[in-house]
CSV table of C-alpha atoms and ligand atoms in Angstrom, one decimal:
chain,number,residue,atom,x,y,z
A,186,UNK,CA,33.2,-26.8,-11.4
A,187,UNK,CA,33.8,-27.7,-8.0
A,188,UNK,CA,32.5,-31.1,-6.7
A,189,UNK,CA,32.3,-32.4,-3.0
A,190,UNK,CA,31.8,-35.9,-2.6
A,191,UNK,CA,30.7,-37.4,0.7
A,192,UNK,CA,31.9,-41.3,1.2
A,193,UNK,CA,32.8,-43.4,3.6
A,194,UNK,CA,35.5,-44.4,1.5
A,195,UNK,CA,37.7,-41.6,0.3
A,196,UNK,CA,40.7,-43.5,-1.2
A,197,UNK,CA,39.1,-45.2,-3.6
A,198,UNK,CA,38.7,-42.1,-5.5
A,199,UNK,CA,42.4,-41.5,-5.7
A,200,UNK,CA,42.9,-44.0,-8.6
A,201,UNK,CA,40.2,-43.6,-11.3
A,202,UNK,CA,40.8,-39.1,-10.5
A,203,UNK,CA,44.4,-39.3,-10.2
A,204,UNK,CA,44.6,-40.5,-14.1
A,205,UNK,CA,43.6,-39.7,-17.9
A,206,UNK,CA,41.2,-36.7,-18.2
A,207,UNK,CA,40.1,-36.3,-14.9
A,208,UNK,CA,43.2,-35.6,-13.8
A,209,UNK,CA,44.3,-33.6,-16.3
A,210,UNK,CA,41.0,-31.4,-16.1
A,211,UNK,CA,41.7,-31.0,-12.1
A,212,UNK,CA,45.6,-30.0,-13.4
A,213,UNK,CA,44.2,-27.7,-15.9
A,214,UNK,CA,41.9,-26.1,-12.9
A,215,UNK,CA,38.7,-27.3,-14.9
A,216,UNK,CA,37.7,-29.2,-11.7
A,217,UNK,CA,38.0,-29.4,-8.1
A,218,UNK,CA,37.0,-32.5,-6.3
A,219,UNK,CA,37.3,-33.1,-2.3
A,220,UNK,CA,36.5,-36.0,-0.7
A,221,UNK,CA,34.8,-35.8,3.1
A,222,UNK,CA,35.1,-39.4,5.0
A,223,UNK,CA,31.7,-39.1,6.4
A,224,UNK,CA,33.4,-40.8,9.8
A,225,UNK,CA,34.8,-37.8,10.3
A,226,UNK,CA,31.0,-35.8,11.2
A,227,UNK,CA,30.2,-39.0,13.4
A,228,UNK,CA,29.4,-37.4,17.1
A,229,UNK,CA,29.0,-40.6,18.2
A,230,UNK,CA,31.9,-41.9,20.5
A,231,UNK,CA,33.2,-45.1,18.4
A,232,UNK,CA,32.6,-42.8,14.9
A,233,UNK,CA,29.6,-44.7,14.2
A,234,UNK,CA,28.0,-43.5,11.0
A,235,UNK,CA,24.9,-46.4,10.6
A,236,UNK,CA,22.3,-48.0,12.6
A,237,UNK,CA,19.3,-50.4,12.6
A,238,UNK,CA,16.4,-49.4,10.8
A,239,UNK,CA,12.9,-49.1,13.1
A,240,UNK,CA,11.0,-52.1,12.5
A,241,UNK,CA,13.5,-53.3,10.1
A,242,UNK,CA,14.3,-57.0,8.9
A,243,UNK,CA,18.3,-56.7,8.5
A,244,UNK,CA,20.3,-54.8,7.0
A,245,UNK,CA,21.8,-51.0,8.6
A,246,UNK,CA,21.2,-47.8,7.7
A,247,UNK,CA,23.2,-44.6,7.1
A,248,UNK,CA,22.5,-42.3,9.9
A,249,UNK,CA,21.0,-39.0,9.8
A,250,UNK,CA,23.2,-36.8,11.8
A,251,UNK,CA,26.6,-37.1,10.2
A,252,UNK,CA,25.3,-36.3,7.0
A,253,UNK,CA,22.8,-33.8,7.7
A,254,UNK,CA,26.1,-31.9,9.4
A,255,UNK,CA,28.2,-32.7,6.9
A,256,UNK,CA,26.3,-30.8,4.0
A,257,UNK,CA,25.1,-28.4,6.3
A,258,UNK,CA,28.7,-27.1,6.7
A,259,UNK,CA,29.2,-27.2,3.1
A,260,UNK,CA,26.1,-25.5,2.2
A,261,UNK,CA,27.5,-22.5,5.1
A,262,UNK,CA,30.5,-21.9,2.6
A,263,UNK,CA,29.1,-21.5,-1.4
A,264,UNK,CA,25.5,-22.2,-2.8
A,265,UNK,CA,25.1,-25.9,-4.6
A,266,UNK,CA,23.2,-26.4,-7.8
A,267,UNK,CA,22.8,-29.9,-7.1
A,268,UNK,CA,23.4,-32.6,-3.9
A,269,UNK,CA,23.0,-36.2,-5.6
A,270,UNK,CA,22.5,-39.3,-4.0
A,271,UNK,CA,24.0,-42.5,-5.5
A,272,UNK,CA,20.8,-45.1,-5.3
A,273,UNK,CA,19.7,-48.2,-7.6
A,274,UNK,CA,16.5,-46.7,-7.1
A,275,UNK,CA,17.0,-43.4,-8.7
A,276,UNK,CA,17.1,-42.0,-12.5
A,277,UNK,CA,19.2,-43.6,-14.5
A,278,UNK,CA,21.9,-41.9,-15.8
A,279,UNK,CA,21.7,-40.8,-19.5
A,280,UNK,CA,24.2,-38.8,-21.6
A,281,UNK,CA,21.3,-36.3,-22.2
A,282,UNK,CA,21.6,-35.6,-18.6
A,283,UNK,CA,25.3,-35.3,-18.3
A,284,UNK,CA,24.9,-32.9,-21.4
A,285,UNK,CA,23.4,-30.6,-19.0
A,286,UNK,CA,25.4,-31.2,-15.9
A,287,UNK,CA,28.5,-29.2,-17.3
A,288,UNK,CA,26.6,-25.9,-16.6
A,289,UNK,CA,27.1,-26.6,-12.4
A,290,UNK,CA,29.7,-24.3,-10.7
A,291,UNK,CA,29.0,-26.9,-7.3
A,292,UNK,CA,27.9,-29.7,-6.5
A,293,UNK,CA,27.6,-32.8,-3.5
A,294,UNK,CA,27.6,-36.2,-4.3
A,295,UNK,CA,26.6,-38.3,-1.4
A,296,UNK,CA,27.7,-42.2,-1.7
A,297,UNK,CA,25.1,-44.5,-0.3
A,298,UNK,CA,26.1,-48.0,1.9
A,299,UNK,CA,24.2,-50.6,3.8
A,300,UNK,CA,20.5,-50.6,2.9
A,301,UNK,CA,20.8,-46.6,2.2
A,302,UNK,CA,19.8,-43.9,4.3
A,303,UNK,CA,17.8,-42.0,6.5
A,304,UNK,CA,14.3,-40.9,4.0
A,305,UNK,CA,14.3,-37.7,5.8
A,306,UNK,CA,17.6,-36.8,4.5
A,307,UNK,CA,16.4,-37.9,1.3
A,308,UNK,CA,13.3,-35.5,1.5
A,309,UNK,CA,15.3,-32.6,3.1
A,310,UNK,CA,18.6,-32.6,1.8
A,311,UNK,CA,19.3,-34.8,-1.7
A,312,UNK,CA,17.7,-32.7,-5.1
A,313,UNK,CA,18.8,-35.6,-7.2
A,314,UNK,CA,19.3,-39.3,-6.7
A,315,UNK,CA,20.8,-41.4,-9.6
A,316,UNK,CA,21.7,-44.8,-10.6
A,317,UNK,CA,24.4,-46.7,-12.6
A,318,UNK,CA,21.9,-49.4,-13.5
A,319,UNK,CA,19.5,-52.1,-13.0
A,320,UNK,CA,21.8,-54.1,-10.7
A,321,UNK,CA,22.8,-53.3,-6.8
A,322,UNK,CA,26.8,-52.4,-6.2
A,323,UNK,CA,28.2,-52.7,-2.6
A,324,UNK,CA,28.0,-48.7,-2.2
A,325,UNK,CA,27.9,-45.8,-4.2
A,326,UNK,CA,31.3,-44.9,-4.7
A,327,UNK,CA,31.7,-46.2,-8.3
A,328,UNK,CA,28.4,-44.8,-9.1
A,329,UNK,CA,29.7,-41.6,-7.8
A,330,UNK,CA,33.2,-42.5,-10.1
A,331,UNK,CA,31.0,-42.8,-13.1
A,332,UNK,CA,28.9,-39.6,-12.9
A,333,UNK,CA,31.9,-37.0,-12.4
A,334,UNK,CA,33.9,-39.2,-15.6
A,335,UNK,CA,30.8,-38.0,-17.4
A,336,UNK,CA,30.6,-35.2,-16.4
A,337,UNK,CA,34.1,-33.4,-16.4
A,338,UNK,CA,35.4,-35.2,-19.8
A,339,UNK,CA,32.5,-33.0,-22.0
A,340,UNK,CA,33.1,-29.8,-19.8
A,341,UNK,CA,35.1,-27.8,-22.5
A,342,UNK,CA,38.4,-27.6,-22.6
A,343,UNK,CA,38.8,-30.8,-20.3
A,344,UNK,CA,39.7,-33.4,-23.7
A,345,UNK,CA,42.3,-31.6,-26.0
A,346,UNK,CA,40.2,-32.2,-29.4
A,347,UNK,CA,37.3,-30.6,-29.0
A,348,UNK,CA,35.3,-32.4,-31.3
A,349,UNK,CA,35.9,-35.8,-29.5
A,350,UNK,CA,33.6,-35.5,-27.2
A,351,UNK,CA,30.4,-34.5,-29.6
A,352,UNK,CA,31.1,-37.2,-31.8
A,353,UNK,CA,31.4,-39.9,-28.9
A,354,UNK,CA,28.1,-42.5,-29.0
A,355,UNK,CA,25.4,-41.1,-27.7
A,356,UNK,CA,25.3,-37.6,-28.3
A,357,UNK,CA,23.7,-37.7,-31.6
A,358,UNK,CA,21.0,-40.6,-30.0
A,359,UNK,CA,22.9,-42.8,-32.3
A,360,UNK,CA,26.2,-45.3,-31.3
A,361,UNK,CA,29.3,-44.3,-33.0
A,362,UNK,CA,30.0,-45.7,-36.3
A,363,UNK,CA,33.0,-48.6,-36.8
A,364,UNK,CA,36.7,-46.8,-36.7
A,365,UNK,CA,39.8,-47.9,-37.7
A,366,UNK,CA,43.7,-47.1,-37.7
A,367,UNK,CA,46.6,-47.6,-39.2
A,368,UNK,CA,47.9,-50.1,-40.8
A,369,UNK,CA,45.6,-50.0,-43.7
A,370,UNK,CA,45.8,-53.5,-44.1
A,371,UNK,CA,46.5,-55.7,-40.9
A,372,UNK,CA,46.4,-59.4,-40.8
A,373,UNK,CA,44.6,-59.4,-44.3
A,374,UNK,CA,41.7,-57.2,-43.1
A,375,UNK,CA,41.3,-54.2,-44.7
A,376,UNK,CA,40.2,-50.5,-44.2
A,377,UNK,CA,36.8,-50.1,-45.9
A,378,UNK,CA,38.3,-48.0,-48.7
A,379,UNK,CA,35.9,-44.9,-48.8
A,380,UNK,CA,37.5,-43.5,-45.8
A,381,UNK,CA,41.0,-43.7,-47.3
A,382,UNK,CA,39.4,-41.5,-50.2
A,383,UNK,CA,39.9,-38.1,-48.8
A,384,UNK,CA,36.5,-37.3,-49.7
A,385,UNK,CA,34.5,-35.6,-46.4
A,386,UNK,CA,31.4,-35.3,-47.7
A,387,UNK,CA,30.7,-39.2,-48.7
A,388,UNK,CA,32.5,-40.4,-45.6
A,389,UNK,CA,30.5,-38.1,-43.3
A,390,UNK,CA,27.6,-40.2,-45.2
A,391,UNK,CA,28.7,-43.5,-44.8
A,392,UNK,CA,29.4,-43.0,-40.9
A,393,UNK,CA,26.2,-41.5,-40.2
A,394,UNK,CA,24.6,-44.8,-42.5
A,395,UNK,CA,26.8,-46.7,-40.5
A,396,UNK,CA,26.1,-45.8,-37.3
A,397,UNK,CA,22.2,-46.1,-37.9
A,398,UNK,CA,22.7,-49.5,-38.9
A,399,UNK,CA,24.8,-50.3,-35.4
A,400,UNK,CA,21.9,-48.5,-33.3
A,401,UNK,CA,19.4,-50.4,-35.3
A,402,UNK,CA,21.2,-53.7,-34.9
A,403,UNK,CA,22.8,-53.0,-30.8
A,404,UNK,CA,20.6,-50.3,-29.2
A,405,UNK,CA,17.3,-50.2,-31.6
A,406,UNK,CA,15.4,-49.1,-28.5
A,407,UNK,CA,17.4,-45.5,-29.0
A,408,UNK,CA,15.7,-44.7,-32.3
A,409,UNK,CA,12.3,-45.1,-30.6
A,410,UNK,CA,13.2,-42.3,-28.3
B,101,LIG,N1,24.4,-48.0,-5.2
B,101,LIG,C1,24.3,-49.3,-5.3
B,101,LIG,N2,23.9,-49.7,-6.5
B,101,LIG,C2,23.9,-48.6,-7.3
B,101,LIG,C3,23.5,-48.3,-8.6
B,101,LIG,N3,23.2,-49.3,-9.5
B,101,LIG,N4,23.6,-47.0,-9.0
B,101,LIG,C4,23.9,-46.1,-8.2
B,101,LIG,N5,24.2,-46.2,-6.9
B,101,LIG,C5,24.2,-47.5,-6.5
């Protein structure tokens, strides 16, 4: 998968992609990311990249133009499945879409700032807009973070055992049950004894009991679904 993310703030990516899976999935050739400082497609003499909305009451906007140019260039060089804007106003991100994400070969993530951007390049350019959350971040970067972590650590082949990522919360609509490891008895607390007993089939049954009881304790609102 190859994804192009357009920021004005391109080194903030270089810590959370330079580390743990995502890095070794970009090693491994399971993913390219590039970054494109959105400055950079500014036409305007002092690299302006935002402006005053019309009839606006504070706040800037993202200007049109070096965006539009920008993904226009990309678009000239492969085909993209997908170009996402980063907005506390759009879908919130489940796993059950990220479960389906792993099937892109490209896509363009577009990191909002200010008070957003330009609707038209909304209506004309952006498939897909997403959010975090019900709570406004300074921009869209770490929203942009989030989505390719989800993404690229269930594309196959991008966490060594496979079965990791199936069994993480979520995927089943239910949290993941308690775990535990070594020592077997640590400060006086103890492993529940039926998963020291070597038998699969009753421990598969008491962590799926288990982790219906946390959803129906923590999350109850994901048995409804
Ligand atoms: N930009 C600002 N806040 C955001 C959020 N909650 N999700 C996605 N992008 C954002």
């Amino acid at each position: 998968m190859r994804i192009d993310i357009i920021t004005l703030f391109p080194e903030m990516f270089e810590g959370p992609f330079g580390h743990s899976i995502v890095k070794r999935a970009k090693d491994k050739g399971i993913v390219e990311i590039f970054t494109h400082n959105l400055r950079d497609w500014s036409l305007d003499k002092h690299k302006r990249v935002d402006d005053y909305p019309y009839a606006g009451k504070g706040g800037m906007l993202m200007s049109p133009q070096p965006i539009a140019d920008c993904i226009d260039q990309l678009k000239t060089e492969r085909e993209y499945d997908e170009i996402f804007y980063t907005s506390p106003d759009g879908l919130l991100l489940e796993q059950k879409s990220l479960n389906q994400m792993i099937e892109y070969k490209n896509i363009i993530i577009l990191c909002g700032h200010y008070k957003g951007i330009d609707e038209r390049i909304r209506e004309h350019y952006i498939t897909k807009e997403f959010s975090i959350g019900n709570y406004v971040l300074s921009g869209g970067e770490l929203a942009a973070m989030v989505l390719v972590d989800g993404i690229v650590r269930i594309i196959p082949g991008a966490i060594g055992d496979e079965m990791s990522a199936l069994s993480d919360s979520f995927q089943d609509g239910l949290v993941a049950p308690p775990a535990y490891t070594r020592p077997k008895v640590f400060k006086g607390w103890e492993v529940p004894e039926i998963l020291l007993s070597g038998d699969e089939k009753k421990i598969d049954q008491w962590k799926l009991e288990q982790a219906i009881e946390r959803t129906r304790k923590r999350r109850p609102e994901l048995l409804n679904e």
